[in-house]
XYZ file of C-alpha atoms in Angstrom:
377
model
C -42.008 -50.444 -8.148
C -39.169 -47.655 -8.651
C -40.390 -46.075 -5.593
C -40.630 -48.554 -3.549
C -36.763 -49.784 -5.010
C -35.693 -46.011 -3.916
C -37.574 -46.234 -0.748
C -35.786 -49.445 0.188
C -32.355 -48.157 -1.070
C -32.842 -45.163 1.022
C -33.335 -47.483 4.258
C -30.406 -49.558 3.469
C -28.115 -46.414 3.409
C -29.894 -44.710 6.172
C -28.964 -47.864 8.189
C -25.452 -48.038 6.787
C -24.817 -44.607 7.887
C -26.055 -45.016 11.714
C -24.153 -48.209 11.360
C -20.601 -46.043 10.628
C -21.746 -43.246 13.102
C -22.219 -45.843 15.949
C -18.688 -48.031 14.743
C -17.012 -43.886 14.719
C -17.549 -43.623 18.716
C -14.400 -44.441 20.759
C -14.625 -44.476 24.177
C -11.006 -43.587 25.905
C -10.104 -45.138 29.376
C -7.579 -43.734 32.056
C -5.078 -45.797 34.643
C -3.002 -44.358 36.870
C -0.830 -46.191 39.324
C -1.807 -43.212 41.859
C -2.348 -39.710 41.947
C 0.388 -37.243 41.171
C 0.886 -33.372 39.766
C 2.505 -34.229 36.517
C -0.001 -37.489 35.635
C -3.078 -34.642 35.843
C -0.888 -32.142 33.754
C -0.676 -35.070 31.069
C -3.707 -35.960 30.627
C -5.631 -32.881 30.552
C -3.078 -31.925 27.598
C -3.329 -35.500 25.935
C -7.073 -34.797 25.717
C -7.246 -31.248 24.529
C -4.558 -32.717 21.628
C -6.433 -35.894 20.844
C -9.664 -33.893 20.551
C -8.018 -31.488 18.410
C -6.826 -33.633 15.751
C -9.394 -36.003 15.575
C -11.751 -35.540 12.344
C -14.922 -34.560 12.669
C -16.679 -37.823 11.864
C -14.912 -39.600 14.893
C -16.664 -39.027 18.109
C -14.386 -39.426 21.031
C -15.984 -40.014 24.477
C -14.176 -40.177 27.820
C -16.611 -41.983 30.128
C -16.359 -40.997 34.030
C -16.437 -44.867 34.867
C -13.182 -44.877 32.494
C -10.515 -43.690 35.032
C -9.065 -45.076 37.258
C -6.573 -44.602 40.203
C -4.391 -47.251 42.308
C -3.665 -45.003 45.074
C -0.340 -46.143 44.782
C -1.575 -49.450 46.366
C -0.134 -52.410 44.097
C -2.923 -54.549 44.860
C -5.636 -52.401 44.178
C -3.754 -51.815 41.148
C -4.014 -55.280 39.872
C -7.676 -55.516 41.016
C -8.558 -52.459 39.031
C -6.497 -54.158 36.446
C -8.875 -57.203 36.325
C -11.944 -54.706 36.231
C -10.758 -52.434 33.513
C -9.914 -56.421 31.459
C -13.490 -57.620 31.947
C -14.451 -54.525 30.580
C -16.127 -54.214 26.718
C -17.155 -50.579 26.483
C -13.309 -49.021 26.662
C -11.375 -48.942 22.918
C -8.276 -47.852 24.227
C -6.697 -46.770 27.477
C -3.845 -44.532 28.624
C -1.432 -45.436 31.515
C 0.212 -43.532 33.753
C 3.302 -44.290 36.345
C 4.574 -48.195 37.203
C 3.107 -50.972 37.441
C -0.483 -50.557 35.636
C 0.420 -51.937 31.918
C 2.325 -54.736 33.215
C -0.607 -55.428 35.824
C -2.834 -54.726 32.706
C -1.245 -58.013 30.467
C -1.205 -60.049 33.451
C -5.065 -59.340 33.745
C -5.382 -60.762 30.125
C -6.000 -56.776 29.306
C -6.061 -56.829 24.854
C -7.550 -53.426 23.916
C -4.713 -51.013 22.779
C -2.699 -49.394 25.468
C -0.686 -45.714 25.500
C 1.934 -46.075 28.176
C 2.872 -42.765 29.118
C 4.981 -41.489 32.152
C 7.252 -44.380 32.757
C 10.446 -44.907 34.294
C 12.240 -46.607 31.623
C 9.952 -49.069 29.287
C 13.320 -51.206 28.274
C 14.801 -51.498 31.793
C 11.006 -52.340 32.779
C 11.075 -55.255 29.794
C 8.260 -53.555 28.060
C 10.328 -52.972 24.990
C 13.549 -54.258 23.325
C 16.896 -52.800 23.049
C 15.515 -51.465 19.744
C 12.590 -49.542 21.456
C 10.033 -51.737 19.858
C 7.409 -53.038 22.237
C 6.984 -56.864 23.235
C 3.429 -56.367 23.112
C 1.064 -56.182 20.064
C -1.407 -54.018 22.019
C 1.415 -51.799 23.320
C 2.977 -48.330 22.636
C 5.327 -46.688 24.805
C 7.260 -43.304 25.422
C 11.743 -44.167 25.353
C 13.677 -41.264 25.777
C 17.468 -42.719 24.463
C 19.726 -42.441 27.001
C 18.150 -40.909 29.466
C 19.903 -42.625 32.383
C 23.148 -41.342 30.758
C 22.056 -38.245 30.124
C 21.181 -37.667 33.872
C 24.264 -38.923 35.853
C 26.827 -37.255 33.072
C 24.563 -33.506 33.912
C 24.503 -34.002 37.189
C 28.196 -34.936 37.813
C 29.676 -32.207 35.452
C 27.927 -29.864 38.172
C 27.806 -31.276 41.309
C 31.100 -32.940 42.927
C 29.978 -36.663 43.628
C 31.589 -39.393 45.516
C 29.238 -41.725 47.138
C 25.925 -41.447 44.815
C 22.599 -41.981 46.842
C 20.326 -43.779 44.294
C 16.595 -43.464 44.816
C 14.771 -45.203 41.564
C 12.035 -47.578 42.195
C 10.958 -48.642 38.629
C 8.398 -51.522 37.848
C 8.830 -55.170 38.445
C 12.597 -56.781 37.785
C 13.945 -53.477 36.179
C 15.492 -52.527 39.527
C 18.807 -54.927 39.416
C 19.331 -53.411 35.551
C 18.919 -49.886 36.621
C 21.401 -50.513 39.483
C 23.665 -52.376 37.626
C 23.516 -49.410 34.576
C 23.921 -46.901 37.239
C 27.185 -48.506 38.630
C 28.791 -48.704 35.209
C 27.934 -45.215 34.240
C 30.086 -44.378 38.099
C 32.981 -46.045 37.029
C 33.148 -43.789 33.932
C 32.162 -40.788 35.910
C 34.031 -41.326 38.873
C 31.369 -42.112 41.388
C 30.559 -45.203 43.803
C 26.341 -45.689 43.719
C 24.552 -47.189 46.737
C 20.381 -47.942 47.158
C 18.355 -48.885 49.797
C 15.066 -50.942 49.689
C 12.232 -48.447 48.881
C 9.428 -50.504 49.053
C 6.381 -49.907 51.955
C 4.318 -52.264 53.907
C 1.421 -52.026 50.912
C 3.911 -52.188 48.080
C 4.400 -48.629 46.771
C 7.460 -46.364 47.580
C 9.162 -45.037 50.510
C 11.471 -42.787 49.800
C 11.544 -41.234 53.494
C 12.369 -44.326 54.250
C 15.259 -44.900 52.060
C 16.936 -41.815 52.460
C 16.704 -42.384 56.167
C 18.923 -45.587 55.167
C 21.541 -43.716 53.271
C 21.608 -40.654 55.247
C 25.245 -39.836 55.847
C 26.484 -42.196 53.474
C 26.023 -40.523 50.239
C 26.654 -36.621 48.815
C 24.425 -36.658 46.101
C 21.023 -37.942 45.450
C 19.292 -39.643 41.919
C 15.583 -39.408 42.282
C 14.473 -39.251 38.829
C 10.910 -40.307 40.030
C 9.207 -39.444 43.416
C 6.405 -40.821 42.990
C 3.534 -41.559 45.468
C 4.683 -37.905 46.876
C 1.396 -35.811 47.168
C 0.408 -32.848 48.991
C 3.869 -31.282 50.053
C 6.026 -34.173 50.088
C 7.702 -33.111 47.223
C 8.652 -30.472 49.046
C 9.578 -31.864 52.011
C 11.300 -34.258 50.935
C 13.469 -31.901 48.497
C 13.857 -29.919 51.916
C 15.221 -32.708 54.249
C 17.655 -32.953 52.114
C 18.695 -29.398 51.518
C 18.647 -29.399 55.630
C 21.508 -32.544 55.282
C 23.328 -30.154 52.367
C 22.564 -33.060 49.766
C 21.465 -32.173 46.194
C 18.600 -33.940 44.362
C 18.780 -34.309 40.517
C 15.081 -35.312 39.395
C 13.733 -36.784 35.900
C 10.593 -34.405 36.286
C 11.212 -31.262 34.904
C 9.781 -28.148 36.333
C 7.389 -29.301 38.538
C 10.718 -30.986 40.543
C 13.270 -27.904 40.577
C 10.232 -25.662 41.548
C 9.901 -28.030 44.767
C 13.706 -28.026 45.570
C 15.666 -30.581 43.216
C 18.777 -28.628 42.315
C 19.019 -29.698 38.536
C 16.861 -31.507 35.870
C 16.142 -32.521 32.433
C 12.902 -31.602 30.424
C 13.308 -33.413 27.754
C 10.297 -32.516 25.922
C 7.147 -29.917 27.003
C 4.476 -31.604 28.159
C 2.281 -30.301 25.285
C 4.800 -32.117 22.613
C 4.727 -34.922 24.732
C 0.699 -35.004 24.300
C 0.724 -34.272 21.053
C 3.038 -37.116 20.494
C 0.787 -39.933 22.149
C -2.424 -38.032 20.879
C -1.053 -38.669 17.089
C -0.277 -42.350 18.222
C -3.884 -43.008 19.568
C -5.508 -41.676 16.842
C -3.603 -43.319 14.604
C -4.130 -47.028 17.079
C -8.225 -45.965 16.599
C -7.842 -46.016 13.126
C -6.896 -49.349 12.915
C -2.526 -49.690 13.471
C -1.133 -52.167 15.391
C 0.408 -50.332 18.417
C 3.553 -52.145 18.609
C 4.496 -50.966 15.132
C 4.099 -47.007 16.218
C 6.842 -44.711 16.457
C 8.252 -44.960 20.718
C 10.817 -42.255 20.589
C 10.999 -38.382 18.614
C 13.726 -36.224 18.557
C 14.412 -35.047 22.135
C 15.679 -31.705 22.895
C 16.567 -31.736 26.625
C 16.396 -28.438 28.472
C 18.285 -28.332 31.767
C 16.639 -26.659 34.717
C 18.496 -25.216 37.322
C 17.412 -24.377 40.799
C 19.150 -21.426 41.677
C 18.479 -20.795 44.882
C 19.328 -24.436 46.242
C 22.395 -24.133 44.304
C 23.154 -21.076 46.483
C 22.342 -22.616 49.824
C 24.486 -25.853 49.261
C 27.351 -23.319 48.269
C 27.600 -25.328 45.069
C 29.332 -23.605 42.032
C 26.647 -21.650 39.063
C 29.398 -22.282 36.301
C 28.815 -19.211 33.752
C 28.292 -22.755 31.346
C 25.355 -23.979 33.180
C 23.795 -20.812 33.647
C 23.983 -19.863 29.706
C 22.818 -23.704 28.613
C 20.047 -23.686 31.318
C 16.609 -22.272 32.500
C 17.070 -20.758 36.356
C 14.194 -21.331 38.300
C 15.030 -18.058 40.458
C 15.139 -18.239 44.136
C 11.548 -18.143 45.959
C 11.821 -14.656 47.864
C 12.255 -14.220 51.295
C 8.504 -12.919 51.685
C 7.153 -15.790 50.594
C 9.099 -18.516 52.891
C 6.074 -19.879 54.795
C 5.561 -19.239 58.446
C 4.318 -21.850 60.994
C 3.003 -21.474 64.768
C 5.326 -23.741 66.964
C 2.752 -26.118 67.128
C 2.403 -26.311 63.707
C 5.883 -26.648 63.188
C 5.926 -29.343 65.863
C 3.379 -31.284 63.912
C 4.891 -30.586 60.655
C 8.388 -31.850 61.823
C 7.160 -34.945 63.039
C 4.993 -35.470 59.986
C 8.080 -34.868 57.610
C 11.311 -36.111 59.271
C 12.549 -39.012 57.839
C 13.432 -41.204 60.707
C 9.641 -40.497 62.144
C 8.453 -41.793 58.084
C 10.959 -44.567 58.847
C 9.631 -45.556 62.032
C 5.731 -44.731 60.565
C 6.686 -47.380 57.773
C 8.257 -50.147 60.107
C 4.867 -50.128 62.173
C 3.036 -50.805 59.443
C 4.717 -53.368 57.812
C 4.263 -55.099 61.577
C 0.735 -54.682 61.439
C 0.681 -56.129 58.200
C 2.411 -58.755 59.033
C 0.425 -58.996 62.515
C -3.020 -59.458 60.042
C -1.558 -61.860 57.923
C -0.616 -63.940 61.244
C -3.963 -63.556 63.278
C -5.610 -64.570 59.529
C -3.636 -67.444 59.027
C -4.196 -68.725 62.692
C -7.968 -67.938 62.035
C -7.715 -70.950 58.879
């Protein structure tokens, strides 16, 4: 009778312990409004930090059917949205860009969700004045004062008048930013103007909306380009340069590299990780996300581009250039060359009226599809 009591014992812990090693396995999701250089940066780093820290009897697992990428299309955003909602097997997913958490909630998304790489999550009315998050499922990245932080930089160094402003962020945030943006110029001395930046498929245009302001404006605020791939960062930093205009940009290196004259890193992307690793971990271990830390000490470092700096005769004041990191100029050697026919087909690919023109067409098409469809009914 004893052994059969330890026999049985031994089967009821046996099963216990498969029980805890099967509730231990966490399967981590990734959404992404579209593809873009510092979204791939951030997530390889959030990975390598979450799968540092995590303890040994915690298996993570980050399923190939777990990421996903809008394309910077809004509605196959909110359709990938819906898939990722009717979903069981994800605990917890990471965002990245506009858009996908508030196209998330709207889905009826309630698994926990790390909102990283946003514009502004209180502008965007993800999160209070205080920083705390109007969603129980939600934890988000504020950096205080950012907006502040920016315009104050970038007119202590640049002379601005008429402020081109090129920030797209999610959903009604846009009249707040603008609003913010034209307070902070009365302080600093500056008049702010916009221009619609939305395309015929509901992402960003920013070709398009320089093309609006182009002559109009000294100075450019693009804290965000997103939906820029391949070289359009560069371009588009380029154009600009061409029309003696300097670009201040919210992304760091990756931005002053490309041709944005100045910029604020105000935290490596490795803290960053580690930051949102340490809230996931502790969000699979059973905290409510909205009750996580959103902000951490920030210690901005300002970037400068030297060499754009020198070609828009602008003024390296012996402050900046001892409070800053100079991202030297690229050397003469290594200016790429172009047949004409390349440069032909570049030109037209790149200049902003042509984008302009590229973008009216297809809003006309759209709008020809949704005509011939509704005739069709």
């Amino acid at each position: 009778t004893l052994s059969l009591l330890i026999v049985f014992a031994g089967a009821v812990l046996a099963t216990v312990a498969v029980a805890e090693t099967a509730g231990r396995v966490y399967r981590i999701g990734f959404f992404e409004a579209g593809m873009h250089p510092p979204h791939s940066a951030m997530r390889a780093a959030f990975r390598s930090q979450l799968e540092r820290i995590v303890p040994d009897e915690m298996l993570l697992v980050f399923p190939p059917n777990g990421f996903y990428s809008a394309g910077w299309n809004r509605d196959s955003s909110r359709a990938q949205a819906r898939h990722l909602a009717s979903q069981n097997a994800i605990d917890l997913v990471c965002t990245y860009g506009p858009w996908v958490v508030e196209d998330l909630l709207a889905a009826g998304f309630t698994k926990p969700i790390v909102a990283m790489y946003r514009a502004d999550p209180i502008f965007e009315k993800l999160a209070g004045a205080d920083g705390r998050p109007k969603y129980r499922n939600l934890t988000v990245d504020i950096i205080p004062n950012r907006l502040r932080q920016d315009l104050a930089l970038f007119s202590s160094h640049v002379p601005i008048k008429r402020l081109g402003v090129l920030y797209f962020p999610s959903g009604a945030a846009r009249s707040s930013v603008l609003a913010a943006i034209d307070s902070l110029g009365r302080v600093l001395q500056f008049d702010a103007v916009s221009a619609e930046g939305q395309n015929a498929i509901g992402t960003f245009a920013f070709f398009r909306a320089y093309e609006a302001l182009k002559g109009n404006v000294d100075a450019v605020y693009a804290p965000f380009l997103w939906d820029m791939t391949g070289d359009k960062f560069r371009a588009f930093y380029d154009r600009l340069a061409v029309d003696r205009v300097p670009v201040f940009s919210s992304e760091g290196r990756l931005s002053v590299e490309r041709g944005a004259v100045l910029s604020q890193a105000h935290i490596t992307v490795e803290a960053q990780a580690w930051f949102d690793a340490w809230k996931a971990l502790r969000i699979l271990k059973g905290e409510s996300p909205d009750a996580l830390p959103t902000s951490v000490p920030w210690n901005p470092t300002t970037m400068v581009n030297e060499g754009i700096f020198q070609r828009l005769a602008l003024e390296l004041s012996e402050d900046l250039v001892a409070e800053s990191e100079l991202i030297p100029a690229q050397p003469a050697e290594e200016i790429p060359r172009y047949s004409l026919s390349d440069a032909l087909l570049r030109a037209l690919a790149q200049n902003p009226g042509q984008m302009a023109t590229q973008e009216r067409m297809q809003a006309a098409a759209a709008e020809a599809s949704r005509a011939w469809s509704q005739y069709l009914a």
